[in-house]
PDB file of C-alpha atoms and ligand atoms in Angstrom:
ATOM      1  CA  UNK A   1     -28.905  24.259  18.044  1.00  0.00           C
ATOM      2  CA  UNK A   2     -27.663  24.394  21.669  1.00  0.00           C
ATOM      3  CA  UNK A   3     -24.665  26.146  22.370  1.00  0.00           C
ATOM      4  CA  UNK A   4     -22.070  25.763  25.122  1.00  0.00           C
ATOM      5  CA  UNK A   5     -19.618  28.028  26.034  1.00  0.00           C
ATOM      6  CA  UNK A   6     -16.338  26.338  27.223  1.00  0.00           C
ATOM      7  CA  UNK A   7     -13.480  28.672  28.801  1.00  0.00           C
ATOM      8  CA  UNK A   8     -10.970  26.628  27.216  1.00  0.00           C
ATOM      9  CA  UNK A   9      -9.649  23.140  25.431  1.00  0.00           C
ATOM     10  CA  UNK A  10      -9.435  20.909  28.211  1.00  0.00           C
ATOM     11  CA  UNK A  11     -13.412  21.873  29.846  1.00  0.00           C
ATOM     12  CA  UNK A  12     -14.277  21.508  26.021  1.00  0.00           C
ATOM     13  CA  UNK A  13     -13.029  18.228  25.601  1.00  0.00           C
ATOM     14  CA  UNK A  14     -14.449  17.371  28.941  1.00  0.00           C
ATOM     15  CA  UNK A  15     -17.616  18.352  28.760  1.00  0.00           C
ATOM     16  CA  UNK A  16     -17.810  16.357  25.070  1.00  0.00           C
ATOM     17  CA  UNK A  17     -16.487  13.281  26.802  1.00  0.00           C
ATOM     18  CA  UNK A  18     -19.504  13.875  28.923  1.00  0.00           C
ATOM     19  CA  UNK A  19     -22.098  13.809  26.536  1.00  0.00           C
ATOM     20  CA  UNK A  20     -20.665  11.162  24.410  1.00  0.00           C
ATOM     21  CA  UNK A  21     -20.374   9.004  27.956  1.00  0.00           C
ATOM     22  CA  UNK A  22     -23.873   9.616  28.507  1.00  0.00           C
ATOM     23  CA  UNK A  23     -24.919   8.391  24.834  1.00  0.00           C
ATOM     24  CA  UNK A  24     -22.765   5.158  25.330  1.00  0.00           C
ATOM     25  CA  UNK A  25     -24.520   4.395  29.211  1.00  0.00           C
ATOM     26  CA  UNK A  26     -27.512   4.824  27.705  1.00  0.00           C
ATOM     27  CA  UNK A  27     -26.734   2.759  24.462  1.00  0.00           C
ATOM     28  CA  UNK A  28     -23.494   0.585  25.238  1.00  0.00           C
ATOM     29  CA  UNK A  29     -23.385  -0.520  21.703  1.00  0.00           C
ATOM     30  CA  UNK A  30     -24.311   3.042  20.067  1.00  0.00           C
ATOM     31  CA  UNK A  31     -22.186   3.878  17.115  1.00  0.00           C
ATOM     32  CA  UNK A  32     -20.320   7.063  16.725  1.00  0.00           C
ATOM     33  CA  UNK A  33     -19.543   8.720  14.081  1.00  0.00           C
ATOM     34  CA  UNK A  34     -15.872   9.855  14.342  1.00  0.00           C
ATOM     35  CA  UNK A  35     -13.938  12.869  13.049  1.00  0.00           C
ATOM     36  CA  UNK A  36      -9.931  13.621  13.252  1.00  0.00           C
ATOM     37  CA  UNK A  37      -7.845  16.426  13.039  1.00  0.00           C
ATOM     38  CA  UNK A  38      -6.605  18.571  15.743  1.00  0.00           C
ATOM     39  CA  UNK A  39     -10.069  19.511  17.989  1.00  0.00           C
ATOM     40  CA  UNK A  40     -10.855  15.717  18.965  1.00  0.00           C
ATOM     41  CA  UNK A  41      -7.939  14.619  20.248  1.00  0.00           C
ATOM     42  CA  UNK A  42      -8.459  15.942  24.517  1.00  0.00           C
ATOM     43  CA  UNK A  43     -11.610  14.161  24.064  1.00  0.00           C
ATOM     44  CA  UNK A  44     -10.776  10.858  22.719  1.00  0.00           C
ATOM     45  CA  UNK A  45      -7.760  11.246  25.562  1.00  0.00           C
ATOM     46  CA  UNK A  46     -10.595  12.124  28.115  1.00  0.00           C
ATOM     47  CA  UNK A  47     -12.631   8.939  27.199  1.00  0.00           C
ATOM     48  CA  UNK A  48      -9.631   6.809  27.374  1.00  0.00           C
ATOM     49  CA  UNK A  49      -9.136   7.674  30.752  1.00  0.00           C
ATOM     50  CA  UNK A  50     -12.684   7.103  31.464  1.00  0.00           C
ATOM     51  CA  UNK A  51     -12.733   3.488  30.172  1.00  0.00           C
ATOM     52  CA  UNK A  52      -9.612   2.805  31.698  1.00  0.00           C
ATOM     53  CA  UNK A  53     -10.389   3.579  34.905  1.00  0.00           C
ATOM     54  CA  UNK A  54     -13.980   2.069  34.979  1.00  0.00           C
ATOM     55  CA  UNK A  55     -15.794   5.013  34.629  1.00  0.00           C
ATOM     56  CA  UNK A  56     -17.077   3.884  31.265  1.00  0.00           C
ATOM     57  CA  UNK A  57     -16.835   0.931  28.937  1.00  0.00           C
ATOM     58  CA  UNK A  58     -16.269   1.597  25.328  1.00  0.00           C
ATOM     59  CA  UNK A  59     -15.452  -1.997  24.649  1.00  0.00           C
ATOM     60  CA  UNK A  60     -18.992  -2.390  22.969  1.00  0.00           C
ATOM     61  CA  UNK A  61     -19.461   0.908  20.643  1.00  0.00           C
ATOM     62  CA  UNK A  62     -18.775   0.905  16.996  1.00  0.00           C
ATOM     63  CA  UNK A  63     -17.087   3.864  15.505  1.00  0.00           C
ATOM     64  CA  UNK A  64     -17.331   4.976  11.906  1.00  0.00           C
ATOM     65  CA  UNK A  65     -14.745   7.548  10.827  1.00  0.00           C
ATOM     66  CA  UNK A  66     -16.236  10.434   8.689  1.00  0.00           C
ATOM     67  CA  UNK A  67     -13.202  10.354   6.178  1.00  0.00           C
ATOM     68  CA  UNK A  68      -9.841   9.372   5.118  1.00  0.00           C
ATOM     69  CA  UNK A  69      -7.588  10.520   2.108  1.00  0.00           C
ATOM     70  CA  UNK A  70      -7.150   8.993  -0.579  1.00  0.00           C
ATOM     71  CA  UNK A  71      -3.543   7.654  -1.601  1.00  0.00           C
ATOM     72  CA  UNK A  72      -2.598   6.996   2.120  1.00  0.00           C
ATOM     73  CA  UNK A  73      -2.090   3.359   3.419  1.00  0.00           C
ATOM     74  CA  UNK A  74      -3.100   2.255   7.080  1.00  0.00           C
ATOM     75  CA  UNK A  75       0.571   2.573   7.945  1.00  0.00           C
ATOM     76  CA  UNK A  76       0.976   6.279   6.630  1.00  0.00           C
ATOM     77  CA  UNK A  77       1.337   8.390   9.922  1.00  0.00           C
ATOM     78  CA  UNK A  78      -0.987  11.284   8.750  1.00  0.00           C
ATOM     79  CA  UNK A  79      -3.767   8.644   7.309  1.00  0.00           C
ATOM     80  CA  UNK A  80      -6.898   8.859   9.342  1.00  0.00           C
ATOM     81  CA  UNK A  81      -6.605   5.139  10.096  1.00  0.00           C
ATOM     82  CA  UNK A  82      -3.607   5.379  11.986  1.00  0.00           C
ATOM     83  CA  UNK A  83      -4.653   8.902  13.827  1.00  0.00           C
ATOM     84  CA  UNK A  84      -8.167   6.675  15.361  1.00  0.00           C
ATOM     85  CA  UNK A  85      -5.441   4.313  16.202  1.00  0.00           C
ATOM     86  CA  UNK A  86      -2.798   6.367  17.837  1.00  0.00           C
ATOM     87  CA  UNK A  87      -5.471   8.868  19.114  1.00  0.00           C
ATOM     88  CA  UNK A  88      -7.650   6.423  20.635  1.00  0.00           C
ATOM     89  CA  UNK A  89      -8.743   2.852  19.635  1.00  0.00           C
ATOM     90  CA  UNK A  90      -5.237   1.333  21.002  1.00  0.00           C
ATOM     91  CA  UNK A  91      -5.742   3.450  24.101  1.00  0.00           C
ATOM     92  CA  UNK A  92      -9.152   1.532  24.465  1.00  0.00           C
ATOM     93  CA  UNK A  93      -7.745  -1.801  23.007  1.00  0.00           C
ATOM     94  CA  UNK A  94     -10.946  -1.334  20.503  1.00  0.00           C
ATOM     95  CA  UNK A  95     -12.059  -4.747  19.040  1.00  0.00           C
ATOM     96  CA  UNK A  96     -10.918  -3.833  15.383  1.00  0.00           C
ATOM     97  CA  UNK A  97     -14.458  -5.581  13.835  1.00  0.00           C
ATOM     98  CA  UNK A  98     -16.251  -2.641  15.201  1.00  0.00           C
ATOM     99  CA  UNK A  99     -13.739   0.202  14.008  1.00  0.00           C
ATOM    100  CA  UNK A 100     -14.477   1.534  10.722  1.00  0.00           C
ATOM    101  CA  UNK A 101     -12.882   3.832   8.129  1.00  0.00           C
ATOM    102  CA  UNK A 102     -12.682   4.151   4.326  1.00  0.00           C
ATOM    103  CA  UNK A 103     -10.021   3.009   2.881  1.00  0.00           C
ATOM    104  CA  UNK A 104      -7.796   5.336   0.672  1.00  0.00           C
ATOM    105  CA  UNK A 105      -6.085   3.109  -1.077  1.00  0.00           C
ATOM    106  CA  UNK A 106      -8.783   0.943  -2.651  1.00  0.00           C
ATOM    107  CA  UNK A 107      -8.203   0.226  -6.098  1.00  0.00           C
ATOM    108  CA  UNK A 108     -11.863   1.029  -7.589  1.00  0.00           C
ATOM    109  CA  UNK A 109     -12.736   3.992  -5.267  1.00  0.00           C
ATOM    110  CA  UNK A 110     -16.436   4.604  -6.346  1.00  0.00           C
ATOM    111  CA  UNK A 111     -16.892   0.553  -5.014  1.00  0.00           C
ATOM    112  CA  UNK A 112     -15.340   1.615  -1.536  1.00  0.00           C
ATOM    113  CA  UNK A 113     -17.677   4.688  -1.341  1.00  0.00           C
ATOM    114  CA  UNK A 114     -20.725   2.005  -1.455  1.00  0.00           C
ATOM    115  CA  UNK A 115     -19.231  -0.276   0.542  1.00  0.00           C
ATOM    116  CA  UNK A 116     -19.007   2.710   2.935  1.00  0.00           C
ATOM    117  CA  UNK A 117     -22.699   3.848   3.107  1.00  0.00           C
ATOM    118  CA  UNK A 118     -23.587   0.184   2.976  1.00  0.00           C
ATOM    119  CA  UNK A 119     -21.620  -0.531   5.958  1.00  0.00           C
ATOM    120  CA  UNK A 120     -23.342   2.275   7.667  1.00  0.00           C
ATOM    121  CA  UNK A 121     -26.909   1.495   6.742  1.00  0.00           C
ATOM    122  CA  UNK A 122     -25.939  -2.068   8.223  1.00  0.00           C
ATOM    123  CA  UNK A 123     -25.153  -0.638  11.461  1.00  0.00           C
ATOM    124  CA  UNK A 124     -28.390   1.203  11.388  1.00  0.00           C
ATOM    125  CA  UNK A 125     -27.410   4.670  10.660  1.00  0.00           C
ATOM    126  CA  UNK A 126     -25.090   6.764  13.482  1.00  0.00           C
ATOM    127  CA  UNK A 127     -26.559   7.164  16.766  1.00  0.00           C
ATOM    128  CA  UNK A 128     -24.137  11.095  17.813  1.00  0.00           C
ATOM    129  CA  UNK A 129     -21.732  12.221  15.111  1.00  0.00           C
ATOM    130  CA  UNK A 130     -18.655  14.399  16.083  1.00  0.00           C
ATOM    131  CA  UNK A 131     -17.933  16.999  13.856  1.00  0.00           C
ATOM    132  CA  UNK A 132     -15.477  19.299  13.929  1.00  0.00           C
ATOM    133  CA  UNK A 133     -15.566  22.430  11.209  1.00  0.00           C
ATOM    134  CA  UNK A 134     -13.120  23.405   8.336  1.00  0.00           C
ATOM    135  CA  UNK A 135     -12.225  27.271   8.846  1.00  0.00           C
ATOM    136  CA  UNK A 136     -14.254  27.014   5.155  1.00  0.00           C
ATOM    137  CA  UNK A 137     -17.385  25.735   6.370  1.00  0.00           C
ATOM    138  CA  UNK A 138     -16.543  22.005   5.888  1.00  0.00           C
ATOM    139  CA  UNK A 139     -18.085  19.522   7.763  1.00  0.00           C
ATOM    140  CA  UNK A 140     -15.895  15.955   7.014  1.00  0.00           C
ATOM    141  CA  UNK A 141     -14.334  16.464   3.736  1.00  0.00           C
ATOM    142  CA  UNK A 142     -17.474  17.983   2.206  1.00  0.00           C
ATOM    143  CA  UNK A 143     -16.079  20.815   1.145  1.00  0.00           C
ATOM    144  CA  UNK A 144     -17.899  24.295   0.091  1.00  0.00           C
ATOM    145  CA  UNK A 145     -19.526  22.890  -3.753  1.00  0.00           C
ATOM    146  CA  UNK A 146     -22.372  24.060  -5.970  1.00  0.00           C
ATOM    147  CA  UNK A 147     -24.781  21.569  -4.219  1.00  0.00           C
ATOM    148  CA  UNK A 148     -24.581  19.374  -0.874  1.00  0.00           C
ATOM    149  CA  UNK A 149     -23.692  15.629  -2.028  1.00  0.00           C
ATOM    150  CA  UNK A 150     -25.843  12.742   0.357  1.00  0.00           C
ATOM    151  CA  UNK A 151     -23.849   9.920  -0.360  1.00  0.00           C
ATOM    152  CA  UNK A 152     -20.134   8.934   0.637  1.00  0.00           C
ATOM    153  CA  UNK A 153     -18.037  10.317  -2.326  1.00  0.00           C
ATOM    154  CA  UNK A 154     -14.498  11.293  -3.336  1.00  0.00           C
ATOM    155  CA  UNK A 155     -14.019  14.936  -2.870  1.00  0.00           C
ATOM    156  CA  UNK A 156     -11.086  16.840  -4.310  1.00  0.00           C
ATOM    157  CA  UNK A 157      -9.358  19.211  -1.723  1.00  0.00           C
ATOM    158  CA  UNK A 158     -10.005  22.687  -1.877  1.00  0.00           C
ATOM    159  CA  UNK A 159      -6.593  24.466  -1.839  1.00  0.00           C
ATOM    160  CA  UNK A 160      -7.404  26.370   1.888  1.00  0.00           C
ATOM    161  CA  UNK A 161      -8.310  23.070   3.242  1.00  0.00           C
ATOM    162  CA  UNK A 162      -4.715  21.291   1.854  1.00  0.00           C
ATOM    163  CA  UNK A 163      -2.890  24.249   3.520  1.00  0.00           C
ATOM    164  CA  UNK A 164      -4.610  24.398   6.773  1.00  0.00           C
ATOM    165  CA  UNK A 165      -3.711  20.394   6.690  1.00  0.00           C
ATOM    166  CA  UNK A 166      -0.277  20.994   5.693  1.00  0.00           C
ATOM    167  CA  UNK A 167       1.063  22.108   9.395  1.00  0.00           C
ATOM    168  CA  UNK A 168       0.727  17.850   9.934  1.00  0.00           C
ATOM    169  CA  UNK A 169       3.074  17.121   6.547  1.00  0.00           C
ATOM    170  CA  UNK A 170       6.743  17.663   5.417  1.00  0.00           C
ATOM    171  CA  UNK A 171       5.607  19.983   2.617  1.00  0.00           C
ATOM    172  CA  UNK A 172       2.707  21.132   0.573  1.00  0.00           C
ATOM    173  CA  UNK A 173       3.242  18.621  -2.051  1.00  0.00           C
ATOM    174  CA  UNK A 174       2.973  15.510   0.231  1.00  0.00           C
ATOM    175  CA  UNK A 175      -0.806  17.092   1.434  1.00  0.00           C
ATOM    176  CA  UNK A 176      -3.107  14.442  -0.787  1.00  0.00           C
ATOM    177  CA  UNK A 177      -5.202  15.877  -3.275  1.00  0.00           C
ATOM    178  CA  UNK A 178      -8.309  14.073  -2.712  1.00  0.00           C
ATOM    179  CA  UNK A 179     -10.065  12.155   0.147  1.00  0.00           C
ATOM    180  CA  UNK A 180     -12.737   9.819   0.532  1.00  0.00           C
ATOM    181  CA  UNK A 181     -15.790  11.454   3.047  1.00  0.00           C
ATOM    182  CA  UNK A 182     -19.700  10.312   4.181  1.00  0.00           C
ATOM    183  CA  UNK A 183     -22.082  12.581   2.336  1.00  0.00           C
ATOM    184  CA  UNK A 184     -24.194  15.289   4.199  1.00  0.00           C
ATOM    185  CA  UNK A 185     -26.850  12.096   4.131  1.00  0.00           C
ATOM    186  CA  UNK A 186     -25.127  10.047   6.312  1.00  0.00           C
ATOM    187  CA  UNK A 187     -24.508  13.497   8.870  1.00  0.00           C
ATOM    188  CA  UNK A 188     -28.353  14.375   8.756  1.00  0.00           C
ATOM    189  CA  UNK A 189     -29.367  11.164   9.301  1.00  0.00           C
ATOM    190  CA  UNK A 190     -27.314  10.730  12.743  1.00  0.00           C
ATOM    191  CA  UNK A 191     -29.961  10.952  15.795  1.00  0.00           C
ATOM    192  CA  UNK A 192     -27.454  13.640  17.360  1.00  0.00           C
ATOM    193  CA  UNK A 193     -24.674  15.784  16.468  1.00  0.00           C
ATOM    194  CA  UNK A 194     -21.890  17.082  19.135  1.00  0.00           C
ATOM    195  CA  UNK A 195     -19.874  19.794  16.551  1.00  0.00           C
ATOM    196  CA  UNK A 196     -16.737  20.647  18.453  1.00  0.00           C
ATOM    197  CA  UNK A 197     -14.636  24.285  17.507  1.00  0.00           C
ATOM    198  CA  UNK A 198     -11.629  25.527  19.372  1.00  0.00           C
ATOM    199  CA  UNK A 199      -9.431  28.185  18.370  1.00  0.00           C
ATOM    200  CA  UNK A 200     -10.158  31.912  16.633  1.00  0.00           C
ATOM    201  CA  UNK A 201      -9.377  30.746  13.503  1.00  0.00           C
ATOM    202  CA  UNK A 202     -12.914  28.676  13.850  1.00  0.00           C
ATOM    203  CA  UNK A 203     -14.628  32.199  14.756  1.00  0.00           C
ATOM    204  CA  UNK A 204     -15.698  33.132  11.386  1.00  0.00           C
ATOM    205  CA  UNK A 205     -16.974  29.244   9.731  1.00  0.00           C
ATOM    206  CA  UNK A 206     -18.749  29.461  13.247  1.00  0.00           C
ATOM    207  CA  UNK A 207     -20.391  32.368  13.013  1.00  0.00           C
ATOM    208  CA  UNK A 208     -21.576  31.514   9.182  1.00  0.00           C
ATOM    209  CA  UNK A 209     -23.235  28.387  10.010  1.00  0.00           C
ATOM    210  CA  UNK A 210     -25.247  29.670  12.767  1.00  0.00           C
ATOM    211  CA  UNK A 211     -26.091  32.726  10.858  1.00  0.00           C
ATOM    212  CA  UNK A 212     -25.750  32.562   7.006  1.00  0.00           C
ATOM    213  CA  UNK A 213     -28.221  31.084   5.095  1.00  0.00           C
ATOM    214  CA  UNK A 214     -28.233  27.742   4.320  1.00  0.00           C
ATOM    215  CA  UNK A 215     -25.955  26.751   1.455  1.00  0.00           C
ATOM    216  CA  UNK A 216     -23.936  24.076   0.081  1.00  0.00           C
ATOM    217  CA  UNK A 217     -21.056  27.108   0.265  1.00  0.00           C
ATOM    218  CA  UNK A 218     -20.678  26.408   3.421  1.00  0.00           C
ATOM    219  CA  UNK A 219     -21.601  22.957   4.060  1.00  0.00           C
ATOM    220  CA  UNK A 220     -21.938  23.318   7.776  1.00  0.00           C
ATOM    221  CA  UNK A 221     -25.256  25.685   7.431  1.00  0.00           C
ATOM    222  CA  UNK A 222     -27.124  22.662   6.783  1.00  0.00           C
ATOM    223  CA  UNK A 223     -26.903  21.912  10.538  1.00  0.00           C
ATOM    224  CA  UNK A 224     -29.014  24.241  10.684  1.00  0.00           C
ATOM    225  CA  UNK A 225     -32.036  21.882   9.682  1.00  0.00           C
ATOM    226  CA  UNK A 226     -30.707  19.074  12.331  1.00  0.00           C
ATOM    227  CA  UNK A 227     -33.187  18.759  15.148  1.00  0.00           C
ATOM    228  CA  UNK A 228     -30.323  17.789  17.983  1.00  0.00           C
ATOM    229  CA  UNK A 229     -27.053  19.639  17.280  1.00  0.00           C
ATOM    230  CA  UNK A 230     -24.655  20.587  20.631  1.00  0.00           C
ATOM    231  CA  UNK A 231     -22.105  22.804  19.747  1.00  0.00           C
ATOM    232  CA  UNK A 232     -19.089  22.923  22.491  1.00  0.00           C
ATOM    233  CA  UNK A 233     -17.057  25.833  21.621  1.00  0.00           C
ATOM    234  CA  UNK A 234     -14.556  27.607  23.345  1.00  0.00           C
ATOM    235  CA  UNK A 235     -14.302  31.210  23.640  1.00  0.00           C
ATOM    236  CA  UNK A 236     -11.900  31.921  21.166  1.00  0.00           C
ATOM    237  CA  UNK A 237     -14.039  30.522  18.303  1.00  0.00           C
ATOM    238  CA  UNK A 238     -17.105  31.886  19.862  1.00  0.00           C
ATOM    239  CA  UNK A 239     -15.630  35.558  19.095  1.00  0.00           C
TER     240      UNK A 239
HETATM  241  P1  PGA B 301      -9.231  20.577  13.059  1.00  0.00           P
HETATM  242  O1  PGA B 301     -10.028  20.231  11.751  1.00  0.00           O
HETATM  243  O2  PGA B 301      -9.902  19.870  14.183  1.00  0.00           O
HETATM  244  O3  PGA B 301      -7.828  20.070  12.809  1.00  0.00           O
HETATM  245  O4  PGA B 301      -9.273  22.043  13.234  1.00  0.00           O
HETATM  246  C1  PGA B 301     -11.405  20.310  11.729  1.00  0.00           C
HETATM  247  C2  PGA B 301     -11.912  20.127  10.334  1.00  0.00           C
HETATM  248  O5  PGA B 301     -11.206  20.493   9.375  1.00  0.00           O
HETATM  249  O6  PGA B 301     -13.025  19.618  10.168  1.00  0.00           O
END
């Protein structure tokens, strides 16, 4: 695993803007795999700005979100769906046939988990992934489990993950209890993974999946076993 330091937020989202710039000159129609929550969002701003300026074109790329919760429509302001929306595919008026991410509201969920890797395999698999990492060692919504699950599934929330998510909701109660995320299949398959961590409360998940051995515990140590991970980090998670 490469690692690069990053003195703060902004040169961390820049320099990932950089390397997912260079994946899409060299592949215009690559597809990404896309995470959400807090770390993502200077780089999907930074690549914005690059496509609309003429720097880059992301009118081509497909992008296929890692997760979404389940019990939240489109609409909902803290869905993922509306996040890739606000955060970035309206920025980049994205072509909505190429934008993809499970839907938490489907009525026979196990169905929209195939549909889910299906879709992926039909795109060919992800070309860079963009992780960011759970202060528990989640990568996605695959939380820490007693084994690492390959296929997209339904995961129930572990309670440290609902409450790290609950800073985004009214109250704990509103913070969904399950979500729909691609397996640890779908994430070892991608040709290259860009794992983004900002922030000291990142330190210690960091330090476990470079270090620990790997386990299903803490579902980031499998990254371990990719053969093309970049990790930007910033030196407040670095420790
Ligand atoms: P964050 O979430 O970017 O909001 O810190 C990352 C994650 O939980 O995977």
């Amino acid at each position: 695993m490469e690692i690069l330091r990053a003195t703060d937020y902004q040169v961390l989202s820049n320099m990932a803007a950089e390397i997912v710039a260079r994946e899409v000159n060299s592949k215009p129609d690559c597809v990404l795999g896309l995470a959400t929550g807090s770390t993502p969002i200077g780089l999907y701003k930074q690549l914005a700005q690059l496509h609309n300026t003429g720097k880059l074109s992301l009118s081509r790329i497909y992008g296929i979100n890692l997760d979404e919760y389940v019990g939240l429509s489109a609409e909902h302001k803290l869905s993922y769906q509306h996040y890739m929306w606000y955060n970035f595919y309206n920025l980049i008026k994205a072509d909505a046939r190429h934008v993809n991410i499970p839907n938490g509201l489907a009525e026979d969920l196990k169905k929209e988990c195939e549909r889910y890797d299906a879709v992926i395999k039909s795109l060919g698999g992800i070309d860079l992934q963009i992780l960011g990492i759970g202060a528990n060692g989640h990568i996605g919504f695959n939380e820490p489990a007693e084994v690492f699950i390959k296929n997209t599934h339904v995961v129930q929330l572990h309670e440290s993950t609902r409450k790290m998510n609950a800073r985004f909701f009214d109250n704990m109660n509103q913070v969904p209890t399950s979500a729909i995320t691609i397996g640890i299949g779908a994430i070892m398959r991608a040709k290259k993974i860009l794992l983004l961590a900002s922030g000291h409360d990142k330190s210690t998940a960091l330090h476990k999946m470079l270090h620990s051995d790997i386990t299903p515990q803490i579902p980031a140590t499998i990254l371990q076993l990719h053969s093309n991970v970049t990790i930007i980090a910033d030196e407040e998670s670095l420790g």
